[in-house]
CSV table of C-alpha atoms and ligand atoms in Angstrom, one decimal:
chain,number,residue,atom,x,y,z
A,1,MET,CA,-115.3,-14.6,-64.5
A,2,THR,CA,-113.7,-16.4,-61.6
A,3,LYS,CA,-110.5,-14.9,-60.3
A,4,THR,CA,-107.2,-16.7,-61.0
A,5,ILE,CA,-103.9,-16.7,-59.3
A,6,THR,CA,-100.5,-16.8,-61.0
A,7,ALA,CA,-97.8,-19.4,-60.7
A,8,ASP,CA,-95.5,-16.7,-59.1
A,9,GLU,CA,-98.1,-16.0,-56.5
A,10,ILE,CA,-98.6,-19.7,-55.6
A,11,ARG,CA,-94.8,-20.2,-55.4
A,12,GLU,CA,-94.6,-17.2,-53.1
A,13,LEU,CA,-97.3,-18.6,-50.8
A,14,PHE,CA,-95.8,-22.0,-50.8
A,15,SER,CA,-92.3,-20.9,-50.0
A,16,GLN,CA,-93.6,-18.7,-47.2
A,17,ALA,CA,-95.7,-21.6,-45.7
A,18,MET,CA,-92.7,-24.0,-46.0
A,19,SER,CA,-90.4,-21.5,-44.2
A,20,GLU,CA,-93.0,-21.2,-41.4
A,21,MET,CA,-93.4,-24.9,-41.0
A,22,TYR,CA,-89.6,-25.4,-40.9
A,23,GLN,CA,-89.2,-22.7,-38.3
A,24,GLN,CA,-91.6,-24.6,-36.1
A,25,GLU,CA,-90.0,-28.0,-36.8
A,26,VAL,CA,-86.4,-26.8,-36.5
A,27,PRO,CA,-86.1,-23.7,-34.3
A,28,GLN,CA,-82.4,-23.3,-35.1
A,29,TYR,CA,-83.5,-22.4,-38.7
A,30,GLY,CA,-85.3,-19.4,-37.2
A,31,ALA,CA,-82.1,-18.4,-35.4
A,32,LEU,CA,-80.2,-18.7,-38.7
A,33,LEU,CA,-82.7,-16.5,-40.5
A,34,GLU,CA,-82.2,-13.8,-37.9
A,35,LEU,CA,-78.4,-14.0,-38.1
A,36,VAL,CA,-78.6,-13.8,-41.9
A,37,ALA,CA,-80.9,-10.8,-41.9
A,38,ASP,CA,-78.6,-9.0,-39.4
A,39,VAL,CA,-75.5,-9.6,-41.5
A,40,ASN,CA,-77.3,-8.6,-44.7
A,41,LEU,CA,-78.4,-5.4,-43.1
A,42,ALA,CA,-74.9,-4.6,-41.8
A,43,VAL,CA,-73.3,-5.4,-45.2
A,44,LEU,CA,-75.7,-3.1,-47.0
A,45,GLU,CA,-75.2,-0.3,-44.5
A,46,ASN,CA,-71.5,-0.4,-44.8
A,47,ASN,CA,-71.4,-0.8,-48.5
A,48,PRO,CA,-73.5,1.8,-50.3
A,49,ALA,CA,-72.0,0.8,-53.7
A,50,LEU,CA,-73.2,-2.8,-53.3
A,51,HIS,CA,-76.6,-1.5,-52.1
A,52,GLU,CA,-76.9,0.6,-55.3
A,53,GLN,CA,-75.7,-2.2,-57.5
A,54,LEU,CA,-78.2,-4.7,-56.1
A,55,LEU,CA,-81.0,-2.2,-56.4
A,56,ASN,CA,-80.2,-1.5,-60.0
A,57,ALA,CA,-80.0,-5.2,-60.9
A,58,ASP,CA,-83.4,-5.8,-59.2
A,59,GLU,CA,-81.6,-8.1,-56.8
A,60,LEU,CA,-82.5,-6.3,-53.6
A,61,ALA,CA,-86.2,-6.9,-53.4
A,62,ARG,CA,-85.9,-10.7,-53.6
A,63,LEU,CA,-83.1,-11.0,-51.1
A,64,ASN,CA,-85.3,-11.5,-48.0
A,65,VAL,CA,-87.7,-14.0,-49.7
A,66,GLU,CA,-84.9,-16.0,-51.3
A,67,ARG,CA,-84.2,-19.5,-50.2
A,68,HIS,CA,-83.8,-23.1,-51.4
A,69,GLY,CA,-84.8,-26.3,-49.9
A,70,ALA,CA,-83.9,-30.0,-50.4
A,71,ILE,CA,-85.8,-33.3,-50.5
A,72,ARG,CA,-84.9,-36.9,-51.2
A,73,LEU,CA,-87.3,-39.2,-53.0
A,74,GLY,CA,-87.6,-43.0,-53.1
A,75,SER,CA,-89.2,-43.8,-56.5
A,76,ALA,CA,-89.7,-42.7,-60.1
A,77,ALA,CA,-93.4,-42.3,-59.5
A,78,GLU,CA,-92.7,-39.9,-56.6
A,79,LEU,CA,-90.4,-37.8,-58.8
A,80,ALA,CA,-93.0,-37.7,-61.6
A,81,THR,CA,-95.7,-36.4,-59.3
A,82,LEU,CA,-93.3,-33.9,-57.8
A,83,ARG,CA,-92.7,-32.6,-61.3
A,84,ARG,CA,-96.4,-32.0,-61.7
A,85,LEU,CA,-96.6,-30.3,-58.2
A,86,PHE,CA,-93.7,-27.9,-58.9
A,87,ARG,CA,-95.1,-27.0,-62.3
A,88,VAL,CA,-98.1,-25.4,-60.7
A,89,MET,CA,-95.6,-23.0,-59.0
A,90,GLY,CA,-93.7,-22.3,-62.2
A,91,MET,CA,-90.8,-24.5,-61.2
A,92,TYR,CA,-89.0,-26.7,-63.8
A,93,PRO,CA,-86.2,-29.2,-63.5
A,94,VAL,CA,-82.9,-27.6,-64.4
A,95,GLY,CA,-79.6,-29.6,-64.5
A,96,TYR,CA,-78.6,-33.1,-63.7
A,97,TYR,CA,-76.3,-33.8,-60.7
A,98,ASP,CA,-74.6,-37.1,-60.2
A,99,LEU,CA,-73.8,-37.6,-56.6
A,100,SER,CA,-72.7,-41.2,-56.9
A,101,GLN,CA,-69.2,-40.0,-57.7
A,102,ALA,CA,-69.0,-38.8,-54.1
A,103,GLY,CA,-70.3,-42.1,-52.7
A,104,VAL,CA,-73.9,-40.8,-52.2
A,105,PRO,CA,-76.4,-43.1,-53.8
A,106,VAL,CA,-78.6,-40.5,-55.4
A,107,HIS,CA,-78.9,-38.3,-58.5
A,108,SER,CA,-80.6,-35.0,-58.5
A,109,THR,CA,-82.1,-32.0,-60.3
A,110,ALA,CA,-83.2,-28.5,-59.1
A,111,PHE,CA,-86.7,-27.4,-59.6
A,112,ARG,CA,-86.7,-23.6,-60.0
A,113,PRO,CA,-88.3,-20.8,-62.0
A,114,VAL,CA,-86.6,-20.1,-65.3
A,115,GLU,CA,-87.9,-16.8,-66.6
A,116,ASP,CA,-86.3,-13.4,-65.7
A,117,GLU,CA,-89.4,-12.0,-64.1
A,118,ALA,CA,-90.2,-15.1,-62.1
A,119,LEU,CA,-86.6,-15.3,-60.8
A,120,CYS,CA,-86.7,-11.7,-59.9
A,121,ARG,CA,-89.9,-12.0,-57.9
A,122,ASN,CA,-89.1,-15.2,-55.9
A,123,PRO,CA,-86.5,-17.7,-57.1
A,124,PHE,CA,-87.5,-20.5,-54.7
A,125,ARG,CA,-85.6,-23.6,-55.6
A,126,VAL,CA,-85.8,-27.2,-54.4
A,127,PHE,CA,-82.8,-29.5,-54.8
A,128,THR,CA,-84.5,-32.8,-55.5
A,129,SER,CA,-82.7,-36.1,-55.2
A,130,LEU,CA,-83.8,-39.6,-56.2
A,131,LEU,CA,-82.5,-42.6,-54.4
A,132,ARG,CA,-80.7,-45.1,-56.6
A,133,LEU,CA,-81.7,-48.5,-55.2
A,134,GLU,CA,-79.5,-50.3,-57.7
A,135,LEU,CA,-76.5,-48.9,-55.8
A,136,ILE,CA,-77.5,-50.9,-52.7
A,137,ALA,CA,-75.0,-53.8,-52.7
A,138,ASP,CA,-77.0,-56.4,-50.8
A,139,PRO,CA,-79.8,-57.9,-53.0
A,140,ALA,CA,-82.0,-58.8,-50.1
A,141,LEU,CA,-81.8,-55.4,-48.6
A,142,ARG,CA,-82.4,-53.8,-52.0
A,143,LYS,CA,-85.6,-55.8,-52.3
A,144,LYS,CA,-86.7,-54.9,-48.8
A,145,ALA,CA,-86.2,-51.2,-49.4
A,146,ALA,CA,-88.1,-51.4,-52.7
A,147,ALA,CA,-91.0,-53.2,-51.0
A,148,VAL,CA,-91.2,-50.6,-48.2
A,149,LEU,CA,-91.2,-47.8,-50.7
A,150,ALA,CA,-93.8,-49.5,-52.9
A,151,LYS,CA,-96.3,-49.4,-50.0
A,152,ARG,CA,-96.2,-45.6,-49.3
A,153,ASP,CA,-97.8,-42.7,-51.0
A,154,ILE,CA,-96.3,-39.4,-50.0
A,155,PHE,CA,-99.1,-37.3,-51.5
A,156,THR,CA,-102.6,-36.8,-50.1
A,157,PRO,CA,-105.6,-37.9,-52.1
A,158,ARG,CA,-106.8,-34.3,-52.3
A,159,LEU,CA,-103.5,-33.3,-53.8
A,160,TYR,CA,-103.9,-35.7,-56.7
A,161,GLN,CA,-107.4,-34.3,-57.3
A,162,LEU,CA,-106.1,-30.7,-57.3
A,163,LEU,CA,-103.3,-31.6,-59.7
A,164,ASP,CA,-105.8,-33.2,-62.1
A,165,ARG,CA,-107.9,-30.1,-61.9
A,166,TYR,CA,-105.0,-27.8,-62.5
A,167,GLU,CA,-103.9,-29.7,-65.5
A,168,ALA,CA,-107.4,-29.7,-66.9
A,169,GLN,CA,-107.9,-25.9,-66.4
A,170,GLN,CA,-104.3,-24.8,-66.6
A,171,GLN,CA,-105.0,-22.5,-63.6
A,172,PHE,CA,-106.3,-22.3,-60.1
A,173,THR,CA,-108.7,-20.0,-58.3
A,174,PRO,CA,-107.2,-18.4,-55.3
A,175,ASP,CA,-109.2,-20.8,-53.1
A,176,GLU,CA,-107.9,-23.8,-54.9
A,177,ALA,CA,-104.4,-22.4,-54.7
A,178,LYS,CA,-104.7,-22.1,-50.9
A,179,GLN,CA,-105.9,-25.7,-50.6
A,180,PHE,CA,-103.0,-26.8,-52.9
A,181,VAL,CA,-100.4,-25.1,-50.7
A,182,GLN,CA,-101.9,-26.8,-47.6
A,183,GLU,CA,-102.0,-30.2,-49.2
A,184,ALA,CA,-98.6,-29.9,-50.8
A,185,LEU,CA,-97.1,-29.0,-47.4
A,186,GLU,CA,-98.2,-32.4,-46.1
A,187,THR,CA,-95.7,-34.1,-48.4
A,188,PHE,CA,-92.8,-32.1,-46.9
A,189,ARG,CA,-93.7,-32.4,-43.3
A,190,TRP,CA,-91.6,-34.2,-40.7
A,191,HIS,CA,-93.0,-37.5,-39.3
A,192,SER,CA,-91.5,-38.8,-36.1
A,193,HIS,CA,-93.1,-42.3,-36.6
A,194,ALA,CA,-90.9,-44.5,-38.8
A,195,THR,CA,-92.8,-46.9,-41.1
A,196,VAL,CA,-90.4,-49.8,-40.3
A,197,ASP,CA,-89.2,-51.6,-37.3
A,198,ALA,CA,-85.9,-50.8,-35.6
A,199,ALA,CA,-84.0,-53.7,-37.2
A,200,THR,CA,-85.0,-52.7,-40.7
A,201,TYR,CA,-84.0,-49.1,-40.0
A,202,GLN,CA,-80.7,-50.2,-38.7
A,203,ALA,CA,-80.0,-52.5,-41.7
A,204,LEU,CA,-80.7,-49.7,-44.1
A,205,HIS,CA,-78.8,-47.2,-42.0
A,206,ASP,CA,-75.8,-49.5,-42.0
A,207,GLU,CA,-75.8,-49.7,-45.8
A,208,HIS,CA,-76.0,-45.9,-46.0
A,209,ARG,CA,-77.5,-43.4,-43.6
A,210,LEU,CA,-79.2,-41.7,-46.5
A,211,ILE,CA,-81.1,-44.8,-47.5
A,212,ALA,CA,-82.7,-45.1,-44.1
A,213,ASP,CA,-83.6,-41.4,-44.3
A,214,VAL,CA,-85.4,-41.9,-47.7
A,215,VAL,CA,-87.0,-45.3,-47.1
A,216,CYS,CA,-88.2,-45.3,-43.5
A,217,PHE,CA,-90.7,-42.4,-43.3
A,218,ARG,CA,-94.1,-41.6,-44.7
A,219,GLY,CA,-93.1,-38.4,-46.5
A,220,CYS,CA,-90.1,-36.8,-48.1
A,221,HIS,CA,-89.5,-34.4,-45.2
A,222,ILE,CA,-87.8,-31.1,-46.3
A,223,ASN,CA,-84.2,-31.7,-44.9
A,224,HIS,CA,-83.0,-28.0,-45.0
A,225,LEU,CA,-84.0,-24.5,-46.0
A,226,THR,CA,-81.3,-22.1,-47.1
A,227,PRO,CA,-81.5,-18.3,-46.9
A,228,ARG,CA,-79.1,-16.2,-49.1
A,229,THR,CA,-76.5,-14.0,-47.4
A,230,LEU,CA,-74.4,-11.2,-48.8
A,231,ASP,CA,-71.4,-12.2,-46.6
A,232,ILE,CA,-71.0,-15.9,-45.9
A,233,ASP,CA,-67.6,-15.6,-44.1
A,234,ARG,CA,-69.3,-13.3,-41.6
A,235,VAL,CA,-72.2,-15.6,-41.0
A,236,GLN,CA,-69.9,-18.6,-40.6
A,237,ALA,CA,-67.9,-16.7,-38.0
A,238,ALA,CA,-70.9,-15.5,-36.1
A,239,MET,CA,-72.8,-18.9,-36.0
A,240,PRO,CA,-71.4,-20.1,-32.7
A,241,GLU,CA,-72.6,-16.8,-31.1
A,242,TYR,CA,-76.1,-17.6,-32.1
A,243,GLY,CA,-75.8,-21.1,-30.7
A,244,ILE,CA,-75.3,-22.8,-34.1
A,245,ALA,CA,-72.4,-25.2,-34.9
A,246,PRO,CA,-71.2,-24.7,-38.4
A,247,LYS,CA,-69.7,-27.4,-40.6
A,248,ALA,CA,-65.9,-27.2,-40.9
A,249,ILE,CA,-65.5,-25.7,-44.4
A,250,ILE,CA,-67.3,-23.3,-46.6
A,251,GLU,CA,-67.9,-25.1,-49.9
A,252,GLY,CA,-67.3,-23.5,-53.4
A,253,PRO,CA,-65.0,-20.8,-54.6
A,254,PRO,CA,-63.1,-18.4,-52.3
A,255,ARG,CA,-64.1,-14.9,-51.3
A,256,ARG,CA,-63.5,-12.4,-54.2
A,257,ASP,CA,-64.3,-8.8,-55.2
A,258,LEU,CA,-66.7,-10.2,-57.8
A,259,PRO,CA,-68.3,-13.3,-56.3
A,260,ILE,CA,-68.8,-16.3,-58.7
A,261,LEU,CA,-71.2,-19.2,-58.6
A,262,LEU,CA,-72.1,-20.3,-55.1
A,263,ARG,CA,-70.5,-20.5,-51.7
A,264,GLN,CA,-72.3,-22.6,-49.1
A,265,THR,CA,-72.0,-23.7,-45.5
A,266,SER,CA,-74.4,-25.6,-43.2
A,267,PHE,CA,-75.0,-26.5,-39.5
A,268,LYS,CA,-75.0,-30.1,-38.4
A,269,ALA,CA,-78.1,-32.2,-38.6
A,270,LEU,CA,-80.2,-32.5,-35.4
A,271,GLU,CA,-80.5,-35.8,-33.6
A,272,GLU,CA,-84.3,-36.2,-33.3
A,273,PRO,CA,-86.4,-38.7,-31.4
A,274,ILE,CA,-88.3,-41.2,-33.5
A,275,LEU,CA,-90.6,-44.1,-32.8
A,276,PHE,CA,-90.2,-47.3,-34.8
A,277,ALA,CA,-93.0,-49.6,-35.7
A,278,GLY,CA,-93.4,-51.8,-32.6
A,279,GLU,CA,-93.0,-48.6,-30.5
A,280,HIS,CA,-89.3,-48.8,-30.0
A,281,GLN,CA,-87.7,-45.5,-29.4
A,282,GLY,CA,-84.7,-44.3,-31.4
A,283,THR,CA,-83.1,-41.2,-33.0
A,284,HIS,CA,-82.6,-40.0,-36.5
A,285,THR,CA,-80.3,-37.3,-37.9
A,286,ALA,CA,-81.4,-35.7,-41.2
A,287,ARG,CA,-82.5,-32.2,-40.8
A,288,PHE,CA,-80.2,-29.2,-40.8
A,289,GLY,CA,-79.8,-25.6,-41.9
A,290,GLU,CA,-77.6,-24.1,-44.6
A,291,ILE,CA,-76.7,-20.7,-45.9
A,292,GLU,CA,-75.5,-19.6,-49.3
A,293,GLN,CA,-73.9,-16.6,-51.0
A,294,ARG,CA,-74.6,-16.4,-54.7
A,295,GLY,CA,-72.4,-14.8,-57.4
A,296,MET,CA,-72.3,-14.6,-61.1
A,297,ALA,CA,-73.2,-17.4,-63.5
A,298,LEU,CA,-70.2,-18.7,-65.5
A,299,THR,CA,-70.1,-19.8,-69.1
A,300,PRO,CA,-69.0,-23.3,-70.0
A,301,LYS,CA,-65.5,-21.8,-70.4
A,302,GLY,CA,-65.6,-20.1,-67.0
A,303,ARG,CA,-67.1,-23.2,-65.4
A,304,ALA,CA,-64.3,-25.4,-66.9
A,305,LEU,CA,-61.7,-23.1,-65.3
A,306,TYR,CA,-63.6,-23.2,-62.0
A,307,ASP,CA,-63.7,-27.0,-62.0
A,308,ARG,CA,-60.0,-27.2,-62.9
A,309,LEU,CA,-58.9,-24.8,-60.1
A,310,LEU,CA,-61.2,-26.4,-57.5
A,311,ASN,CA,-59.8,-29.8,-58.3
A,312,GLU,CA,-56.3,-28.4,-58.1
A,313,ALA,CA,-57.0,-26.9,-54.7
A,314,GLY,CA,-58.4,-30.1,-53.1
A,315,THR,CA,-60.1,-29.9,-49.7
A,316,GLY,CA,-58.5,-28.7,-46.5
A,317,LYS,CA,-59.2,-29.6,-42.9
A,318,ASP,CA,-59.9,-26.2,-41.4
A,319,ASN,CA,-61.7,-23.3,-43.0
A,320,LEU,CA,-59.0,-20.7,-42.6
A,321,THR,CA,-56.2,-22.7,-44.2
A,322,HIS,CA,-58.6,-23.9,-46.9
A,323,GLN,CA,-59.8,-20.4,-47.8
A,324,LEU,CA,-56.2,-19.0,-48.0
A,325,HIS,CA,-55.2,-21.9,-50.2
A,326,LEU,CA,-58.3,-21.5,-52.4
A,327,GLN,CA,-57.5,-17.8,-52.8
A,328,GLN,CA,-54.0,-18.6,-54.0
A,329,VAL,CA,-55.2,-21.1,-56.5
A,330,PHE,CA,-58.0,-18.9,-57.7
A,331,SER,CA,-55.7,-16.0,-58.4
A,332,ALA,CA,-55.7,-17.6,-61.9
A,333,PHE,CA,-59.4,-16.6,-62.2
A,334,PRO,CA,-59.9,-13.0,-63.3
A,335,ASP,CA,-61.6,-10.8,-60.7
A,336,ASN,CA,-62.3,-7.9,-62.9
A,337,GLU,CA,-65.5,-7.3,-64.7
A,338,MET,CA,-64.1,-6.3,-68.0
A,339,LEU,CA,-61.7,-9.3,-68.2
A,340,LEU,CA,-64.5,-11.7,-67.2
A,341,ARG,CA,-66.6,-10.3,-70.0
A,342,ARG,CA,-64.0,-10.0,-72.7
A,343,GLN,CA,-62.7,-13.5,-71.9
A,344,GLY,CA,-66.2,-14.9,-72.1
A,345,LEU,CA,-66.0,-16.4,-68.6
A,346,ALA,CA,-69.3,-15.1,-67.1
A,347,TYR,CA,-72.8,-14.1,-68.3
A,348,PHE,CA,-74.0,-10.5,-68.3
A,349,ARG,CA,-77.3,-8.7,-68.6
A,350,TYR,CA,-77.1,-5.5,-70.6
A,351,ARG,CA,-79.3,-2.5,-70.1
A,352,LEU,CA,-79.6,0.8,-71.9
A,353,THR,CA,-78.8,3.9,-69.8
A,354,PRO,CA,-81.0,7.0,-70.3
A,355,VAL,CA,-78.4,8.3,-72.7
A,356,GLY,CA,-78.4,5.0,-74.5
A,357,GLU,CA,-82.2,5.2,-74.8
A,358,VAL,CA,-81.7,8.5,-76.7
A,359,HIS,CA,-79.2,6.8,-79.1
A,360,ARG,CA,-81.1,3.5,-79.4
A,361,SER,CA,-81.5,3.9,-83.2
A,362,ALA,CA,-77.7,4.3,-83.6
A,363,ILE,CA,-77.0,0.9,-82.0
A,364,ARG,CA,-76.5,-1.8,-84.6
A,365,PRO,CA,-76.5,-5.6,-84.4
A,366,GLY,CA,-72.9,-6.7,-84.0
A,367,ASP,CA,-71.7,-3.5,-82.2
A,368,ASP,CA,-69.0,-4.2,-79.6
A,369,PRO,CA,-70.6,-3.9,-76.1
A,370,GLN,CA,-67.4,-2.7,-74.6
A,371,MET,CA,-67.5,0.4,-76.9
A,372,LEU,CA,-71.2,1.0,-75.9
A,373,ILE,CA,-70.3,0.7,-72.3
A,374,GLU,CA,-67.4,3.2,-72.6
A,375,ARG,CA,-69.7,5.6,-74.3
A,376,GLY,CA,-72.1,5.3,-71.4
A,377,TRP,CA,-75.0,4.0,-73.5
A,378,ILE,CA,-75.3,0.6,-71.8
A,379,THR,CA,-74.4,-1.0,-68.6
A,380,ALA,CA,-73.5,-4.7,-67.9
A,381,GLN,CA,-74.6,-6.5,-64.8
A,382,PRO,CA,-73.5,-10.0,-64.0
A,383,ILE,CA,-76.3,-12.6,-64.2
A,384,ILE,CA,-76.7,-14.4,-60.8
A,385,TYR,CA,-76.1,-18.1,-60.7
A,386,GLU,CA,-79.4,-19.8,-59.9
A,387,ASP,CA,-78.2,-23.4,-59.7
A,388,PHE,CA,-76.1,-25.8,-57.6
A,389,LEU,CA,-72.6,-27.3,-57.7
A,390,PRO,CA,-72.2,-31.1,-57.5
A,391,VAL,CA,-68.9,-31.0,-55.5
A,392,SER,CA,-70.4,-28.6,-53.0
A,393,ALA,CA,-73.6,-30.6,-52.8
A,394,ALA,CA,-71.6,-33.7,-52.1
A,395,GLY,CA,-69.8,-31.8,-49.3
A,396,ILE,CA,-73.2,-30.8,-47.8
A,397,PHE,CA,-74.5,-34.3,-48.0
A,398,GLN,CA,-71.3,-35.7,-46.4
A,399,SER,CA,-71.3,-33.2,-43.5
A,400,ASN,CA,-74.6,-34.6,-42.4
A,401,LEU,CA,-73.9,-38.3,-42.9
A,402,GLY,CA,-71.2,-38.4,-40.3
A,403,ASP,CA,-67.6,-37.8,-41.2
A,404,ASN,CA,-66.7,-41.4,-41.5
A,405,THR,CA,-68.7,-42.0,-44.7
A,406,GLN,CA,-65.8,-42.0,-47.1
A,407,GLY,CA,-66.4,-41.8,-50.9
A,408,ARG,CA,-67.4,-45.2,-52.2
A,409,SER,CA,-66.9,-44.2,-55.7
A,410,HIS,CA,-69.6,-45.8,-57.8
A,411,GLY,CA,-69.2,-43.0,-60.2
A,412,ASN,CA,-71.7,-43.9,-62.9
A,413,ALA,CA,-74.0,-41.1,-63.9
A,414,SER,CA,-77.4,-42.3,-65.2
A,415,ARG,CA,-79.0,-39.2,-66.6
A,416,ASP,CA,-81.2,-41.2,-69.0
A,417,ALA,CA,-82.7,-43.2,-66.1
A,418,PHE,CA,-83.3,-40.0,-64.1
A,419,GLU,CA,-85.1,-38.3,-67.0
A,420,GLN,CA,-87.2,-41.4,-67.7
A,421,ALA,CA,-88.3,-41.3,-64.0
A,422,LEU,CA,-89.0,-37.6,-64.3
A,423,GLY,CA,-90.9,-38.0,-67.5
A,424,CYS,CA,-89.0,-35.3,-69.4
A,425,GLU,CA,-85.5,-34.0,-70.0
A,426,VAL,CA,-83.9,-31.6,-67.5
A,427,LEU,CA,-83.3,-28.1,-68.9
A,428,ASP,CA,-79.7,-27.1,-69.5
A,429,GLU,CA,-78.6,-24.3,-67.2
A,430,PHE,CA,-76.0,-22.8,-69.7
A,431,THR,CA,-78.7,-22.5,-72.3
A,432,LEU,CA,-80.9,-20.6,-69.9
A,433,TYR,CA,-78.2,-18.1,-69.0
A,434,GLN,CA,-77.2,-17.7,-72.6
A,435,GLN,CA,-80.8,-16.9,-73.5
A,436,ALA,CA,-81.1,-14.4,-70.7
A,437,GLU,CA,-78.0,-12.6,-71.9
A,438,ASP,CA,-79.1,-12.7,-75.6
A,439,ARG,CA,-82.5,-11.3,-74.7
A,440,SER,CA,-80.9,-8.4,-73.0
A,441,LYS,CA,-78.6,-7.8,-76.0
A,442,ARG,CA,-81.6,-7.8,-78.3
A,443,ARG,CA,-83.4,-5.3,-76.1
A,444,CYS,CA,-80.4,-3.0,-76.4
A,445,GLY,CA,-80.2,-3.5,-80.1
A,446,PHE,CA,-76.7,-4.9,-80.5
A,447,LEU,CA,-77.7,-8.5,-81.3
B,501,OOG,C1,-79.1,-32.0,-50.6
B,501,OOG,C2,-77.6,-31.5,-50.4
B,501,OOG,C3,-77.3,-30.5,-51.5
B,501,OOG,C4,-77.0,-28.0,-51.8
B,501,OOG,O1,-77.4,-26.9,-51.5
B,501,OOG,O2,-76.1,-28.2,-52.6
B,501,OOG,C5,-77.8,-29.2,-51.3
B,501,OOG,C6,-79.5,-33.0,-49.5
B,501,OOG,O3,-78.8,-33.1,-48.5
B,501,OOG,O4,-80.6,-33.6,-49.7
B,501,OOG,O5,-78.8,-28.9,-50.7
B,502,NI,NI1,-78.8,-27.0,-50.0
């Protein structure tokens, strides 16, 4: 029998290869990785309780391999092939994000693993956006962009062969997997030669910087990679020391005892030399670095409260004022595990304690988990949020598009069109978290 390799293993190889490539391409990302590792180590040293909690929740092992990336695609066909590519690595599209509300002419999903074990091993995610050509106002420019995109193929011929082979066999040999990782990497690589002349680039750029970024290159270069930190405020404060200029404001909820959802910040995109068709020299800014701190996943009820408070808080100009204001507004969001649980605001994963194991047969479907916790038979751990936030994503996009791109609010989501391009429906994040919680309840015996 030939040896095979699992989707988890291929994802791990790919995520590692991608990180190495990006460190070569954007050395500041390497500096950021060092800073994040230093801060994470210090946090764990100073906070044995957190160390213990992460260890028990199987969160510690994945911390150092954990990252997400982002790409922007130009056509439905590209998105459909990316879906095939990510499937090989056990990554499926979760969620629909409409960025047009923030004046960014794309809509997006996140490809990520969905099963507990896969997430625990390596939760590599790729935020994947599709350009919406129909939002280009000038019809001539729209046609031009479509024509340029129609001429490119962002995948290598060998990659298509490998995808066909994978789909026929439903598996790869280790050697095929190695080839697959190499070929897939080509799609995400940076190309300093633009495929258009300077005038076309400028026209697309003037319509929206993002359109030039998507349309004018041979591939869908990875535009950032994001390690996970345990203390984003500390990383943000230390960035200048490491020669990195952070964006003004940390996106997402404020600092809390029990972190919720996702907090993010980034450093500004680099200005990189490019060569236009016709050999004119120019520059392009697209690629940057980002960090994130993840907290617990919220139920629809918790999320509605988050969205309401975030909206109420608005955005501030400097981080300190903004964070203080956020903290005031978010005092309405319980920061206590029992309240979060009892009010049904967040998802939890339940586990039997050794004592609980002994009493397993006495636990009945419908038992109140709070009672079981108080007896010391089960523990509840928050389920970590594995997804993204549209308002934060818009803030990250904006910070790299120059501060003068104000929201042109097209504001019309087009989920059907996105799913048609993708070739399937996106999975619903809330359903996935609910299923994870329910599985854990069933294992304990009270569901
Ligand atoms: C994606 C921006 C969104 C995040 O983490 O929310 C994002 C992009 O700039 O292509 O990466
Ligand atoms: Ni990101």
